[in-house]
Amino acid sequence: MARQISDETIEYVSILAKLELTGPEKEEAKRDMGRMLDYIDKLNELDTSGVEPMSHIFPLNNVFREDVVENGDMRDEMLANAPAAKDGAFQVPKTVE
């Protein structure tokens, strides 16, 4: 383990995560955090000078469709089915005094 995780760090992280850890759980968390940091150090040893940065592992472009109106203005047809209409809108009974 290259870095030693302090008890204060574990306490601070447990507060942020809203966890109540017992003594053995704190020790296990210290070991786990140490292993995580060691793994990150190992990844930092890799030569990535020829690797182009990317935001996703797959070459994705905009996957959203164009926002195109398909049904147009059907207000009159919709209001024809309403029990009551007023000024081009549905008229409903008043529910608040």
Backbone as numpy.savetxt, mean C-alpha at the origin, in Angstrom:
# Nx Ny Nz CAx CAy CAz Cx Cy Cz
27.66 -11.93 13.05 26.80 -10.76 13.05 27.70 -9.53 13.05
27.61 -8.72 12.02 28.47 -7.56 11.89 28.07 -6.45 12.86
26.79 -6.27 13.04 26.32 -5.20 13.93 25.57 -5.80 15.11
25.72 -5.16 16.23 25.01 -5.59 17.42 23.78 -4.69 17.59
22.61 -5.29 17.71 21.37 -4.55 17.90 21.21 -4.29 19.39
20.97 -3.04 19.74 20.86 -2.69 21.16 19.45 -2.96 21.68
19.35 -3.04 23.00 18.05 -3.22 23.63 17.16 -2.02 23.37
17.76 -0.83 23.31 16.99 0.40 23.05 16.36 0.36 21.66
17.11 -0.18 20.69 16.58 -0.28 19.33 15.39 -1.23 19.29
15.52 -2.37 19.95 14.42 -3.33 20.00 13.21 -2.71 20.69
13.44 -2.01 21.76 12.34 -1.36 22.49 11.65 -0.33 21.60
12.45 0.47 20.88 11.90 1.51 20.00 11.08 0.89 18.87
11.61 -0.16 18.25 10.90 -0.83 17.15 9.62 -1.47 17.66
9.66 -2.06 18.85 8.45 -2.69 19.39 7.39 -1.64 19.71
7.80 -0.44 20.12 6.84 0.64 20.36 6.22 1.07 19.03
7.06 1.24 18.01 6.55 1.63 16.69 5.58 0.59 16.13
5.90 -0.68 16.35 5.06 -1.77 15.84 3.90 -2.09 16.79
3.84 -1.40 17.92 2.80 -1.61 18.93 2.77 -3.07 19.38
3.96 -3.57 19.71 4.11 -4.94 20.20 4.59 -4.93 21.64
4.11 -5.85 22.41 4.60 -6.04 23.77 5.40 -7.33 23.76
6.72 -7.20 23.78 7.59 -8.36 23.69 8.10 -8.76 25.07
8.16 -10.06 25.30 8.76 -10.57 26.53 10.28 -10.58 26.36
10.99 -10.88 27.41 12.46 -10.94 27.35 12.98 -11.89 26.28
12.51 -13.15 26.25 12.97 -14.07 25.21 12.59 -13.61 23.80
11.42 -12.99 23.66 11.01 -12.48 22.35 11.90 -11.34 21.89
12.33 -10.52 22.84 13.25 -9.41 22.50 14.59 -9.96 22.02
15.07 -10.99 22.68 16.35 -11.60 22.28 16.22 -12.22 20.88
15.10 -12.88 20.63 14.88 -13.48 19.32 14.77 -12.39 18.24
14.11 -11.28 18.58 13.99 -10.18 17.63 15.36 -9.57 17.34
16.22 -9.49 18.36 17.58 -8.98 18.15 18.35 -9.87 17.18
18.23 -11.18 17.36 18.91 -12.11 16.45 18.36 -11.98 15.02
17.04 -11.90 14.91 16.42 -11.78 13.59 16.85 -10.49 12.89
16.85 -9.39 13.62 17.28 -8.11 13.03 18.74 -8.18 12.61
19.56 -8.81 13.42 20.97 -8.96 13.07 21.14 -9.76 11.80
20.36 -10.85 11.66 20.42 -11.65 10.43 19.96 -10.85 9.22
18.93 -10.03 9.40 18.45 -9.18 8.30 19.53 -8.20 7.86
20.17 -7.57 8.83 21.23 -6.60 8.50 22.42 -7.29 7.85
22.76 -8.49 8.31 23.84 -9.25 7.67 23.50 -9.57 6.23
22.24 -9.93 5.97 21.81 -10.24 4.60 21.91 -9.00 3.72
21.51 -7.85 4.25 21.61 -6.60 3.50 23.06 -6.28 3.20
23.94 -6.50 4.18 25.38 -6.30 3.94 25.88 -7.22 2.84
25.40 -8.45 2.83 25.79 -9.41 1.80 25.31 -8.93 0.42
24.09 -8.41 0.35 23.58 -7.89 -0.92 24.38 -6.67 -1.39
24.86 -5.87 -0.44 25.64 -4.68 -0.81 26.99 -5.05 -1.41
27.44 -6.28 -1.21 28.71 -6.72 -1.78 28.61 -7.02 -3.28
27.39 -7.18 -3.79 27.20 -7.50 -5.20 27.59 -6.32 -6.09
28.19 -6.65 -7.26 28.55 -5.63 -8.23 27.34 -5.37 -9.12
26.73 -4.21 -8.97 25.56 -3.84 -9.75 25.86 -2.69 -10.70
27.14 -2.50 -11.03 27.51 -1.37 -11.88 26.92 -1.45 -13.28
26.74 -2.66 -13.82 26.20 -2.79 -15.16 24.70 -3.03 -15.22
24.04 -2.93 -14.08 22.61 -3.22 -14.02 21.84 -1.90 -14.07
20.91 -1.84 -15.01 20.10 -0.62 -15.14 19.02 -0.60 -14.06
18.83 0.54 -13.39 17.80 0.62 -12.35 16.41 0.42 -12.96
15.53 -0.20 -12.19 14.16 -0.40 -12.66 13.21 -0.30 -11.48
11.97 -0.03 -11.80 10.97 0.07 -10.74 10.15 -1.20 -10.63
10.26 -2.10 -11.62 9.50 -3.33 -11.61 10.30 -4.39 -12.34
10.14 -5.63 -11.95 10.93 -6.69 -12.58 10.45 -7.01 -13.99
9.21 -6.67 -14.31 8.68 -6.91 -15.65 8.62 -5.60 -16.41
8.85 -5.62 -17.71 8.80 -4.37 -18.48 7.35 -3.93 -18.71
6.79 -3.21 -17.76 5.40 -2.76 -17.85 5.34 -1.30 -18.24
4.41 -1.00 -19.10 4.09 0.38 -19.40 2.76 0.68 -18.74
2.11 1.73 -19.16 0.81 2.08 -18.59 -0.17 0.95 -18.89
-0.69 0.32 -17.85 -1.60 -0.80 -18.02 -3.06 -0.36 -17.91
-3.29 0.94 -17.76 -4.65 1.44 -17.64 -5.24 1.69 -19.02
-6.52 1.50 -19.14 -7.19 1.76 -20.41 -7.52 3.24 -20.52
-7.78 3.67 -21.73 -8.20 5.05 -21.94 -9.59 5.24 -21.35
-9.83 6.41 -20.79 -11.12 6.73 -20.21 -12.01 7.28 -21.33
-12.82 6.41 -21.89 -13.67 6.77 -23.02 -15.12 6.57 -22.62
-15.95 7.59 -22.86 -17.38 7.48 -22.58 -18.00 6.60 -23.64
-18.72 5.56 -23.21 -19.28 4.61 -24.16 -20.79 4.72 -24.31
-21.48 5.14 -23.25 -22.93 5.13 -23.33 -23.54 6.51 -23.53
-22.80 7.56 -23.40 -23.30 8.90 -23.67 -24.32 9.38 -22.66
-25.10 10.39 -23.07 -26.09 11.02 -22.18 -27.42 10.32 -22.34
-27.81 9.56 -21.30 -29.08 8.84 -21.33 -29.97 9.32 -20.19
-29.85 10.59 -19.83 -30.60 11.12 -18.69 -32.10 10.94 -18.87
-32.62 11.30 -20.04 -34.07 11.21 -20.24 -34.57 9.78 -20.14
-33.80 8.83 -20.67 -34.19 7.43 -20.60 -34.18 6.93 -19.16
-33.20 7.34 -18.37 -33.14 6.92 -16.97 -34.25 7.55 -16.15
-34.52 8.83 -16.39 -35.57 9.51 -15.62 -36.96 9.01 -16.01
-37.09 8.40 -17.18 -38.39 7.86 -17.59 -38.82 6.73 -16.65
-37.87 6.04 -16.03 -38.18 4.94 -15.10 -38.34 5.41 -13.66
-38.06 6.67 -13.38 -38.12 7.17 -12.00 -39.57 7.45 -11.61
-39.92 7.20 -10.34 -41.28 7.51 -9.89 -41.54 9.02 -9.92
-40.50 9.83 -9.68 -40.67 11.29 -9.71 -39.35 11.92 -10.14
-39.45 12.97 -10.95 -38.27 13.69 -11.42 -38.53 15.19 -11.34
-37.45 15.96 -11.10 -37.59 17.40 -11.03 -36.30 18.02 -11.52
-36.36 18.93 -12.44 -35.21 19.66 -13.00 -34.12 18.72 -13.49
-34.48 17.62 -14.14 -33.50 16.71 -14.71 -32.81 15.81 -13.70
-33.40 15.62 -12.52 -32.80 14.77 -11.50 -33.90 13.93 -10.83
-33.48 12.87 -10.14 -34.43 12.06 -9.39 -34.98 12.89 -8.23
-36.29 12.80 -8.01 -36.88 13.49 -6.86 -37.23 12.43 -5.83
-36.69 12.64 -4.61 -36.92 11.68 -3.53 -37.58 12.40 -2.37
-38.24 11.64 -1.49 -38.85 12.29 -0.34 -37.80 12.86 0.61
-38.16 13.96 1.25 -37.27 14.60 2.23 -37.12 13.67 3.44
-35.86 13.45 3.86 -35.63 12.55 4.99 -35.08 13.26 6.22
-34.68 14.52 6.09 -34.10 15.27 7.20 -34.94 16.51 7.43
-35.24 16.77 8.68 -36.01 17.97 9.03 -35.13 19.16 9.12
